Amino acid sequence: MKRTTLSLDEFLEGFKTKNRSVLARAITLVESENPEHQALAQELLQKILPATGKSKRIGISGTPGVGKSSFIETFGKFLTAEDLTVAVLAVDPTSKVTGGSILGDKTRMNELAIDPKAFIRPSPSGETLGGVSRRTREAMLLCEAFGFDIVLIETVGVGQSEVSVAEMTDFFMMLLQPGSGDDLQGIKRGILELVDMVVVTKDDGDNKLLIQKARHDYEQALHILRHEGWTPRVRTCSAIEKTGIDTIWSDINHFYDDQDNQIKNKRQSQLIQWMDQLVKDSLIQNFMSAVGIDQINKFREHVKSGKITPYQASQELLKLFTK
Amino acid sequence: MKRTTLSLDEFLEGFKTKNRSVLARAITLVESENPEHQALAQELLQKILPATGKSKRIGISGTPGVGKSSFIETFGKFLTAEDLTVAVLAVDPTSKVTGGSILGDKTRMNELAIDPKAFIRPSPSGETLGGVSRRTREAMLLCEAFGFDIVLIETVGVGQSEVSVAEMTDFFMMLLQPGSGDDLQGIKRGILELVDMVVVTKDDGDNKLLIQKARHDYEQALHILRHEGWTPRVRTCSAIEKTGIDTIWSDINHFYDDQDNQIKNKRQSQLIQWMDQLVKDSLIQNFMSAVGIDQINKFREHVKSGKITPYQASQELLKLFTK
């Protein structure tokens, strides 16, 4: 049975009364590709915009197996125990294939999933990372307007998804597990430079020595690539022994206290970047659908084999577009 | 007096007879913004395309004061002494301001400038880095077709110019001088990851100790960010003592022997990237000139102040474009 959507007023009323199911339906609305839903979604976003911006936006990246779910579960429970409300969202470019691999199975976070102070939402599916990112950004705004203190946005870090999460959050942390092929050499180019904190997971039992070494290596690397302003921290934690989370949280608070102005500026440039990116994406998308991938590939082949110069090919393609 | 341009046949004839002044005029032709010259330039490029691809394409970056001219002079003379012909080109985004700061003054390279086996061409001027890069790429093709064994492309590394040079060369080296504020922390984000070799300059006199430490630091950093396949080398040299150049050259040869297939693939993807980039640049340029920077800035301000969402702003801007 197809559910009819709520009206704008019903959505706004639901937000006022903190009705979780209305939040869930609002997120479904922004995720919908139906043009009518999209129009309503944009109206809703416009209405709630003044109420956004009050949450701490924290990005969490980590490859599968690093212990990301356990970390988010432990961290999330820590936060709700501090009487904070937490929304967990995801940017997962693989979800179009698997039908939602991140957070798709809420049982990965047993306790957090049933915590009344927490709200977990699986990754939206979508054809492009751009589409997935946009929906997650919009879901973030909805969660903020709804009143969540913290929004955690997780990603598996496939392709550009880490960059994308770093570009929508204030604080970007990367989870790493040493000795699992997940050491520094395994980190994709450019990612370490986005990182505000590295968290070395599974700091328990026999791992302790290995982890000390890893921590030292990461600190060295982050020092080499050090950012202006905030010096990225390297912390360790154990979901089993429940250690390390308090330090991580106090670092994050320190970051927010210390970098107040920078965060404001960062958010403003993120907004402008986002607008610019959406314009570029649309221009390219319009070009692609007008010219067609077959034509483009044909010219790519000609260029690759040295038949024509890239400049000539680009001019030909643009002629096809403006025609 | 305005020189009339040569005909296509005259250009081709000049290339056949290795007439240097014809090469110089061909480069002037690709640099010209006159539409008739551009049309002829594209015809010429199309004709000479099959003769390109045989040179070693080497990118050299370094901030002013690092000893780049001395290095290129010494390296260039070393190569011509090995009976190799060398063309030196430049991508210099600052040249529009200063009227050609890189290589503008050939006397910086006294000996190389009068070496019959060498050809030095100052950076083209241009409004955009994209324009400057395109002209340098096309000049590179002309030099290749003319028969130069080596094409050196230098840049001061302002803004994106290093990325741009790395994207048109096979082998990208960065010159660094320790103790001059030019240490690792001064390297722009992401650049170290493009580098195939770091050359520490001025390894002579009192510098030797400082340089050993710098070399170790750079090796560490490159190890952390190591590329697949080729491990970037850190070498030192002295233009005064004429040391280090032979090792650098033997490394470069080793790179070409070792990475034959990778270079072939790299060049093909560079071509396609280049075509894609030219298409994107043109699309954005068309958008910008149709909508106007004032409108775009107006929407940026609205987005920045939280009046509308980036998505809504992008849709409004695109409406203005397609209107």
XYZ file of C-alpha atoms in Angstrom:
646
model
C 0.000 0.000 0.000
C 1.377 3.372 -1.005
C 1.330 5.785 1.901
C 0.165 9.259 1.091
C 2.501 11.956 2.241
C 1.772 14.371 5.055
C 1.013 17.995 4.312
C 3.533 20.743 5.012
C 1.602 21.772 8.120
C 1.425 18.205 9.384
C 5.194 17.905 8.987
C 5.813 21.163 10.824
C 3.369 20.185 13.563
C 5.106 16.809 13.927
C 8.466 18.531 14.281
C 7.025 20.799 16.973
C 5.659 17.879 18.945
C 8.847 15.859 18.457
C 7.060 13.065 16.683
C 9.737 10.610 15.567
C 7.637 8.955 12.917
C 7.074 12.364 11.315
C 10.845 12.883 11.200
C 11.245 9.483 9.579
C 8.592 10.356 6.995
C 10.214 13.740 6.348
C 13.481 12.005 5.575
C 11.641 9.591 3.290
C 10.198 12.660 1.583
C 13.593 14.236 0.851
C 14.796 10.855 -0.378
C 11.909 10.466 -2.794
C 12.529 11.005 -6.486
C 8.886 11.787 -7.153
C 8.801 15.428 -8.380
C 5.797 16.309 -6.212
C 7.537 14.908 -3.149
C 10.678 16.806 -4.091
C 8.781 20.074 -4.355
C 7.199 19.513 -0.950
C 10.558 18.447 0.485
C 12.128 21.701 -0.670
C 9.286 23.695 0.853
C 9.727 21.845 4.117
C 13.507 22.365 4.098
C 12.989 26.063 3.430
C 10.608 26.278 6.415
C 12.829 24.447 8.871
C 16.063 26.153 7.740
C 16.056 28.789 10.524
C 15.907 26.010 13.123
C 19.008 24.243 11.787
C 22.658 24.673 12.628
C 22.567 23.897 16.335
C 23.803 20.297 16.261
C 27.373 19.115 16.417
C 28.036 17.499 13.047
C 30.487 14.656 13.339
C 31.714 12.503 10.445
C 32.959 8.978 11.084
C 34.754 6.946 8.471
C 36.110 3.437 8.626
C 36.386 0.425 6.364
C 34.239 -2.632 7.100
C 35.712 -4.707 9.889
C 37.369 -1.812 11.669
C 34.681 -1.884 14.338
C 32.654 1.094 13.163
C 29.275 -0.191 14.360
C 30.666 -1.117 17.770
C 32.259 2.307 18.011
C 29.080 4.144 17.063
C 27.079 1.977 19.449
C 29.486 2.656 22.321
C 29.935 6.321 21.485
C 26.211 6.827 20.958
C 25.337 5.179 24.281
C 27.981 7.323 25.982
C 26.371 10.451 24.552
C 22.814 9.510 25.478
C 24.038 8.695 28.999
C 25.269 12.314 29.059
C 21.649 13.235 28.337
C 22.369 14.203 24.735
C 20.206 13.201 21.800
C 21.923 11.565 18.843
C 20.943 11.028 15.210
C 22.968 8.589 13.136
C 22.936 8.960 9.345
C 25.068 7.422 6.616
C 26.575 8.197 3.232
C 27.097 4.892 1.538
C 27.848 4.870 -2.171
C 27.563 1.086 -2.214
C 23.987 1.094 -1.005
C 22.615 1.186 -4.532
C 24.163 -2.224 -5.089
C 23.429 -3.931 -1.819
C 20.220 -2.092 -1.080
C 21.628 -0.307 1.932
C 24.664 -1.882 3.467
C 25.410 0.715 6.142
C 23.004 0.764 9.017
C 20.634 -1.238 6.869
C 20.643 -3.728 9.635
C 19.932 -1.780 12.784
C 20.614 -4.872 14.827
C 24.288 -4.108 14.370
C 23.577 -1.458 17.007
C 21.279 -3.313 19.330
C 21.290 -0.995 22.255
C 21.456 2.309 20.427
C 18.627 1.265 18.115
C 16.193 1.001 21.023
C 17.523 4.024 22.921
C 14.781 6.685 23.001
C 17.418 9.432 22.835
C 18.859 8.024 19.595
C 17.593 7.944 16.036
C 19.205 5.699 13.446
C 18.524 6.087 9.752
C 19.990 3.811 7.067
C 21.816 5.246 4.083
C 19.551 6.450 1.283
C 19.999 4.650 -1.986
C 20.776 6.579 -5.109
C 22.364 6.375 -8.496
C 25.173 8.790 -7.744
C 27.260 9.706 -4.743
C 26.097 13.278 -5.339
C 22.488 12.201 -4.951
C 23.223 10.164 -1.837
C 25.180 13.055 -0.315
C 22.474 15.560 -1.037
C 19.846 13.396 0.619
C 22.044 12.829 3.646
C 22.757 16.557 3.950
C 19.056 17.268 3.815
C 18.307 14.528 6.348
C 20.932 16.151 8.568
C 19.098 19.476 8.370
C 15.850 17.753 9.291
C 17.481 16.075 12.305
C 18.942 19.410 13.388
C 15.625 21.195 13.129
C 14.044 18.326 15.017
C 16.434 19.152 17.835
C 19.132 16.483 17.955
C 22.236 17.618 19.834
C 24.587 15.460 17.828
C 24.410 14.189 14.263
C 26.815 11.378 13.469
C 27.347 10.713 9.776
C 29.120 7.517 8.962
C 30.661 6.257 5.753
C 32.541 3.176 4.619
C 34.973 5.403 2.772
C 34.481 4.026 -0.706
C 35.651 6.405 -3.420
C 34.869 10.014 -2.759
C 32.384 9.349 0.019
C 34.842 10.342 2.756
C 35.456 13.696 1.119
C 31.752 14.101 0.831
C 31.183 13.392 4.543
C 34.075 15.656 5.551
C 32.437 18.397 3.503
C 29.155 18.198 5.382
C 30.470 17.855 8.932
C 32.380 20.012 11.405
C 34.596 17.297 12.778
C 35.795 14.340 10.760
C 37.186 11.261 12.435
C 38.674 8.203 10.862
C 38.645 4.793 12.512
C 41.646 2.597 11.860
C 42.637 -0.810 12.994
C 46.336 -1.549 12.766
C 47.656 -4.906 11.679
C 44.669 -5.545 9.453
C 46.058 -4.184 6.213
C 44.431 -1.015 7.415
C 47.665 0.746 8.227
C 48.831 4.083 6.950
C 49.796 2.827 3.535
C 46.227 1.700 3.052
C 44.812 5.179 3.524
C 43.687 6.757 0.330
C 45.506 9.786 -0.921
C 44.370 13.068 0.463
C 42.134 11.599 3.153
C 44.514 12.048 6.055
C 44.467 15.732 5.281
C 40.737 15.933 5.958
C 40.965 14.218 9.302
C 40.446 15.988 12.645
C 40.977 12.822 14.635
C 42.228 9.310 14.065
C 40.730 6.696 16.358
C 42.635 3.459 16.631
C 40.076 0.793 17.465
C 40.308 -2.478 19.405
C 42.841 -1.175 21.897
C 42.446 -4.213 24.115
C 43.977 -7.580 24.940
C 46.958 -8.581 22.824
C 46.675 -5.551 20.554
C 48.072 -3.012 22.982
C 51.682 -3.063 21.806
C 50.831 -2.980 18.127
C 48.514 -0.088 18.839
C 51.129 1.994 20.590
C 53.296 1.753 17.485
C 50.411 2.564 15.159
C 49.460 5.540 17.249
C 52.978 6.882 17.045
C 53.052 6.408 13.253
C 49.749 8.174 12.754
C 50.809 11.060 14.984
C 53.936 11.431 12.906
C 51.963 11.415 9.665
C 49.403 13.907 10.915
C 52.191 16.127 12.131
C 53.726 16.126 8.659
C 50.400 16.994 7.115
C 49.340 19.219 9.939
C 46.407 21.517 9.439
C 46.296 25.143 10.307
C 44.583 25.787 13.610
C 43.502 22.438 14.971
C 46.145 19.749 15.391
C 44.479 16.423 14.628
C 44.545 14.029 17.581
C 45.242 10.321 17.548
C 43.227 8.438 20.174
C 42.624 4.798 20.916
C 39.565 3.046 22.213
C 38.117 -0.333 22.992
C 34.472 -1.166 22.513
C 34.988 -4.278 24.631
C 36.685 -2.598 27.571
C 34.651 0.580 27.017
C 37.778 2.714 27.230
C 38.858 5.819 25.380
C 35.412 7.250 24.594
C 35.506 9.916 27.327
C 38.808 11.307 25.998
C 37.455 11.359 22.451
C 34.366 13.221 23.563
C 36.362 15.732 25.581
C 38.606 16.336 22.541
C 35.546 16.993 20.411
C 34.221 19.465 22.962
C 37.600 21.094 23.089
C 37.467 21.391 19.294
C 34.061 23.091 19.426
C 35.119 25.474 22.211
C 38.382 26.303 20.552
C 37.369 26.538 16.927
C 34.076 28.337 17.253
C 34.781 30.917 14.576
C 36.500 28.456 12.291
C 33.498 26.132 12.470
C 31.193 29.003 11.564
C 33.360 29.864 8.571
C 33.718 26.203 7.618
C 29.941 25.754 7.584
C 29.476 28.825 5.434
C 32.062 27.701 2.911
C 30.564 24.216 2.947
C 27.214 25.738 1.979
C 28.698 27.708 -0.893
C 30.804 24.778 -2.038
C 27.703 22.665 -1.944
C 25.736 25.125 -4.072
C 28.594 25.400 -6.565
C 28.905 21.627 -6.687
C 25.189 21.167 -7.304
C 25.357 23.662 -10.174
C 28.365 21.890 -11.700
C 26.798 18.468 -11.249
C 23.611 19.616 -12.950
C 25.485 21.232 -15.829
C 27.458 18.059 -16.425
C 24.363 15.915 -16.028
C 22.500 18.035 -18.586
C 25.449 17.753 -20.934
C 25.684 13.995 -20.451
C 22.030 13.340 -21.075
C 21.897 15.671 -24.081
C 25.010 14.301 -25.780
C 24.761 10.736 -24.556
C 27.433 8.527 -23.069
C 27.973 6.685 -26.363
C 29.071 9.862 -28.127
C 31.275 10.844 -25.217
C 32.906 7.427 -25.124
C 33.429 7.516 -28.863
C 35.383 10.758 -28.514
C 37.254 9.425 -25.497
C 38.399 6.497 -27.623
C 39.488 8.781 -30.449
C 41.468 10.856 -27.978
C 42.939 7.791 -26.298
C 44.156 6.343 -29.562
C 45.642 9.684 -30.589
C 43.259 10.310 -33.482
C 42.356 13.805 -32.315
C 43.533 16.162 -29.611
C 41.516 16.511 -26.406
C 40.803 20.126 -27.301
C 39.325 19.215 -30.655
C 37.258 16.469 -29.075
C 35.922 18.833 -26.425
C 34.921 21.369 -29.081
C 33.099 18.697 -31.087
C 31.261 17.492 -28.006
C 30.227 20.996 -27.036
C 28.936 21.580 -30.548
C 26.733 18.498 -30.144
C 25.485 19.921 -26.843
C 24.637 23.430 -27.986
C 23.121 22.163 -31.217
C 54.977 45.336 -37.843
C 52.501 42.490 -37.562
C 53.983 39.273 -38.893
C 51.689 37.249 -41.074
C 51.425 33.640 -40.061
C 52.905 30.765 -42.035
C 50.669 28.407 -43.973
C 50.011 24.879 -42.775
C 52.397 23.515 -45.392
C 55.100 25.960 -44.405
C 54.782 24.888 -40.786
C 54.961 21.210 -41.699
C 57.920 21.838 -43.968
C 59.683 23.755 -41.187
C 59.142 20.867 -38.789
C 60.575 18.465 -41.354
C 63.705 20.575 -41.828
C 64.039 21.171 -38.072
C 63.746 24.906 -38.434
C 63.740 26.314 -34.889
C 62.149 29.605 -35.815
C 59.231 27.704 -37.356
C 58.781 25.831 -34.076
C 58.800 29.135 -32.212
C 56.191 30.542 -34.576
C 54.069 27.396 -34.252
C 54.031 27.850 -30.485
C 53.086 31.498 -30.950
C 50.263 30.272 -33.160
C 48.801 27.935 -30.507
C 49.134 30.733 -27.984
C 47.233 33.201 -30.120
C 43.660 34.022 -29.211
C 42.848 35.131 -32.741
C 40.151 32.684 -33.980
C 41.806 32.260 -37.390
C 45.120 31.444 -35.737
C 43.340 29.040 -33.415
C 41.724 27.241 -36.327
C 45.080 26.902 -38.064
C 46.723 25.845 -34.797
C 44.199 23.040 -34.391
C 44.796 21.904 -37.971
C 48.522 21.887 -37.344
C 48.152 19.973 -34.082
C 45.957 17.429 -35.825
C 48.603 16.951 -38.528
C 51.559 16.550 -36.176
C 49.677 14.346 -33.672
C 51.019 11.029 -35.064
C 54.587 12.272 -34.544
C 54.053 13.056 -30.856
C 54.503 10.903 -27.782
C 58.181 10.061 -28.126
C 59.643 12.535 -25.645
C 60.198 12.019 -21.959
C 57.853 14.480 -20.255
C 59.284 15.724 -17.008
C 57.593 18.185 -14.669
C 59.667 20.335 -12.315
C 58.148 22.369 -9.533
C 59.754 24.647 -7.001
C 59.042 27.957 -5.319
C 61.111 31.004 -6.284
C 64.482 30.987 -4.588
C 64.757 27.213 -4.386
C 67.283 27.226 -7.223
C 64.995 26.065 -10.001
C 66.744 27.957 -12.804
C 70.160 26.753 -11.684
C 68.832 23.228 -11.510
C 67.286 23.353 -14.970
C 70.439 24.943 -16.364
C 72.646 22.244 -14.819
C 70.258 19.400 -15.630
C 69.696 20.687 -19.163
C 73.429 20.995 -19.850
C 73.941 17.479 -18.457
C 71.322 16.152 -20.881
C 72.693 17.946 -23.936
C 76.165 16.660 -23.031
C 74.607 13.181 -23.239
C 73.660 14.164 -26.794
C 69.994 14.585 -25.967
C 67.850 17.482 -27.154
C 65.850 19.356 -24.535
C 62.868 21.692 -24.711
C 61.999 23.745 -21.639
C 58.438 25.028 -21.246
C 56.604 26.576 -18.323
C 53.161 26.739 -16.727
C 53.083 29.945 -14.779
C 49.743 31.207 -13.536
C 51.381 34.440 -12.393
C 52.581 35.342 -15.842
C 49.427 37.305 -16.629
C 50.353 39.685 -13.833
C 54.075 40.020 -14.333
C 54.070 39.508 -18.059
C 55.927 36.242 -17.909
C 57.886 35.637 -14.773
C 59.113 32.131 -15.460
C 61.733 31.832 -18.128
C 60.769 35.301 -19.228
C 64.345 36.210 -18.737
C 66.352 33.597 -20.569
C 69.521 34.999 -19.093
C 68.644 33.099 -15.937
C 69.858 30.132 -17.946
C 72.848 31.602 -19.723
C 74.455 28.479 -20.982
C 71.350 26.469 -21.792
C 69.819 29.398 -23.667
C 72.634 29.375 -26.230
C 72.981 25.576 -26.388
C 71.966 24.450 -29.906
C 70.517 21.234 -28.470
C 68.197 23.160 -26.162
C 65.059 25.199 -26.759
C 63.649 27.472 -24.078
C 60.207 28.977 -24.301
C 58.744 31.336 -21.711
C 55.368 30.689 -20.144
C 52.401 31.766 -22.234
C 50.253 34.420 -20.668
C 46.571 33.812 -20.198
C 43.572 34.763 -18.171
C 43.089 31.367 -16.593
C 45.319 28.542 -15.471
C 43.242 26.322 -17.757
C 44.180 28.472 -20.723
C 47.850 28.560 -19.766
C 47.896 24.782 -19.269
C 46.237 24.110 -22.570
C 48.759 26.231 -24.437
C 51.656 24.569 -22.654
C 50.262 21.117 -23.428
C 49.946 22.048 -27.069
C 53.452 23.547 -27.100
C 54.657 20.249 -25.622
C 53.059 18.335 -28.509
C 54.766 20.659 -30.988
C 58.151 20.125 -29.308
C 57.609 16.368 -29.365
C 56.698 16.330 -33.017
C 59.718 18.518 -33.700
C 61.794 15.720 -32.222
C 63.003 16.792 -28.766
C 64.097 13.863 -26.626
C 63.147 15.535 -23.375
C 60.512 18.117 -22.555
C 60.960 19.803 -19.193
C 57.916 21.673 -17.918
C 58.529 23.923 -14.988
C 56.135 25.665 -12.636
C 56.411 27.917 -9.605
C 53.705 25.903 -7.920
C 51.195 28.650 -7.352
C 47.681 27.369 -6.725
C 46.729 24.439 -8.888
C 49.586 24.825 -11.332
C 51.525 21.911 -9.852
C 48.574 19.579 -10.286
C 48.260 20.843 -13.798
C 51.924 20.107 -14.595
C 51.740 16.693 -12.931
C 48.746 15.943 -15.151
C 50.635 16.625 -18.360
C 53.925 14.922 -17.547
C 55.150 11.374 -16.963
C 57.496 12.157 -14.128
C 56.946 14.949 -11.645
C 59.745 16.235 -9.478
C 59.630 18.816 -6.750
C 62.600 20.932 -5.764
C 62.867 21.810 -2.113
C 65.355 23.768 -0.092
C 65.359 23.006 3.601
C 65.760 25.689 6.217
C 64.147 28.304 4.031
C 60.599 27.966 5.262
C 60.356 25.498 2.461
C 60.189 22.461 4.693
C 57.562 19.770 4.715
C 54.973 21.806 6.553
C 55.165 24.348 3.778
C 54.161 21.869 1.108
C 50.622 22.308 -0.025
C 48.176 19.560 0.742
C 47.996 16.812 -1.763
C 51.106 17.812 -3.683
C 53.468 15.338 -2.089
C 51.170 12.639 -3.385
C 51.791 13.659 -6.977
C 55.526 13.614 -6.629
C 57.768 10.980 -8.257
C 60.936 12.546 -6.884
C 61.908 15.173 -4.364
C 65.163 16.966 -5.112
C 66.753 18.763 -2.215
C 68.759 21.611 -3.710
C 71.908 23.408 -2.587
C 73.509 20.310 -1.091
C 76.845 22.038 -0.678
C 78.984 23.895 1.846
C 77.433 24.410 5.271
C 74.089 22.981 4.233
C 75.109 19.333 4.234
C 73.959 18.441 7.750
C 70.647 20.231 7.447
C 70.104 18.468 4.169
C 70.688 15.003 5.566
C 67.923 15.615 8.092
C 65.574 17.058 5.472
C 66.211 14.118 3.206
C 65.318 11.712 5.971
C 62.112 13.635 6.761
C 61.012 13.676 3.148
C 61.734 9.983 2.737
C 59.597 9.266 5.775
C 56.757 11.398 4.442
C 56.882 9.852 0.985
C 56.953 6.405 2.526
C 53.772 7.200 4.421
C 52.106 8.472 1.284
C 53.746 5.985 -0.997
C 52.300 5.423 -4.417
C 51.498 2.114 -5.943
C 54.235 0.891 -8.210
C 56.955 3.499 -8.166
C 58.412 4.518 -4.819
C 59.251 8.214 -5.003
C 62.940 8.933 -4.476
C 64.502 11.714 -2.475
C 67.757 12.974 -4.020
C 70.021 15.888 -3.340
C 72.048 18.004 -5.701
C 74.275 21.020 -5.896
C 74.308 23.327 -8.880
C 77.564 24.828 -7.572
C 79.426 21.553 -7.045
C 77.589 19.971 -10.020
C 76.756 16.901 -7.947
C 73.700 14.686 -7.841
C 72.491 15.206 -11.399
C 73.763 11.851 -12.697
C 71.866 9.959 -9.984
C 68.698 11.904 -10.723
C 68.975 11.127 -14.421
C 69.639 7.461 -13.801
C 66.558 7.341 -11.519
C 64.460 8.882 -14.257
C 65.709 6.324 -16.759
C 64.998 3.591 -14.276
C 61.462 4.969 -13.951
C 60.952 4.869 -17.727
C 62.374 1.340 -18.041
C 60.419 0.064 -15.102
C 57.087 1.763 -15.596
C 56.720 1.460 -19.350
C 53.154 0.179 -19.271
C 52.121 2.456 -16.453
C 53.391 5.477 -18.378
C 51.420 4.415 -21.420
C 48.271 4.092 -19.322
C 48.999 7.317 -17.491
C 49.298 9.216 -20.767
C 46.035 7.772 -22.046
C 44.169 8.699 -18.894
C 45.761 12.146 -18.961
C 44.356 12.643 -22.448
C 40.865 11.616 -21.413
C 41.037 13.630 -18.210
C 42.139 16.557 -20.251
C 39.231 16.232 -22.663
C 36.763 15.848 -19.797
C 38.279 18.849 -18.050
C 38.030 20.995 -21.156
C 34.371 20.057 -21.520
C 33.661 20.868 -17.870
C 35.570 24.137 -18.031
C 33.634 25.203 -21.102
C 30.286 24.253 -19.584
C 31.031 26.234 -16.451
C 32.386 29.135 -18.460
C 29.226 29.206 -20.572
C 27.124 29.101 -17.431
C 29.132 31.881 -15.780
C 28.951 34.228 -18.729
C 25.243 33.544 -19.310
C 24.166 33.989 -15.683
C 26.761 36.528 -14.638
C 28.932 36.612 -11.558
C 26.658 39.150 -9.825
C 23.714 36.776 -9.857
C 25.886 33.897 -8.702
C 27.310 35.953 -5.856
C 23.838 37.086 -4.849
C 22.766 33.459 -4.465
C 25.990 32.598 -2.669
C 25.203 35.309 -0.121
C 21.652 34.048 0.344
C 22.984 30.553 0.907
C 25.713 31.765 3.251
C 23.272 33.670 5.414
C 20.936 30.697 5.567
C 18.117 32.300 3.572
C 17.790 29.389 1.167
C 19.259 25.931 0.858
C 22.122 25.295 -1.565
C 19.871 22.995 -3.558
C 17.221 25.656 -4.016
C 19.855 28.213 -4.989
C 21.346 25.851 -7.556
C 17.926 25.229 -9.078
C 17.239 28.968 -9.352
C 20.612 29.568 -10.972
C 20.081 26.772 -13.466
C 16.691 28.209 -14.334
C 18.401 31.517 -15.147
C 20.852 29.612 -17.354
C 18.382 27.564 -19.369
C 16.007 30.508 -19.701
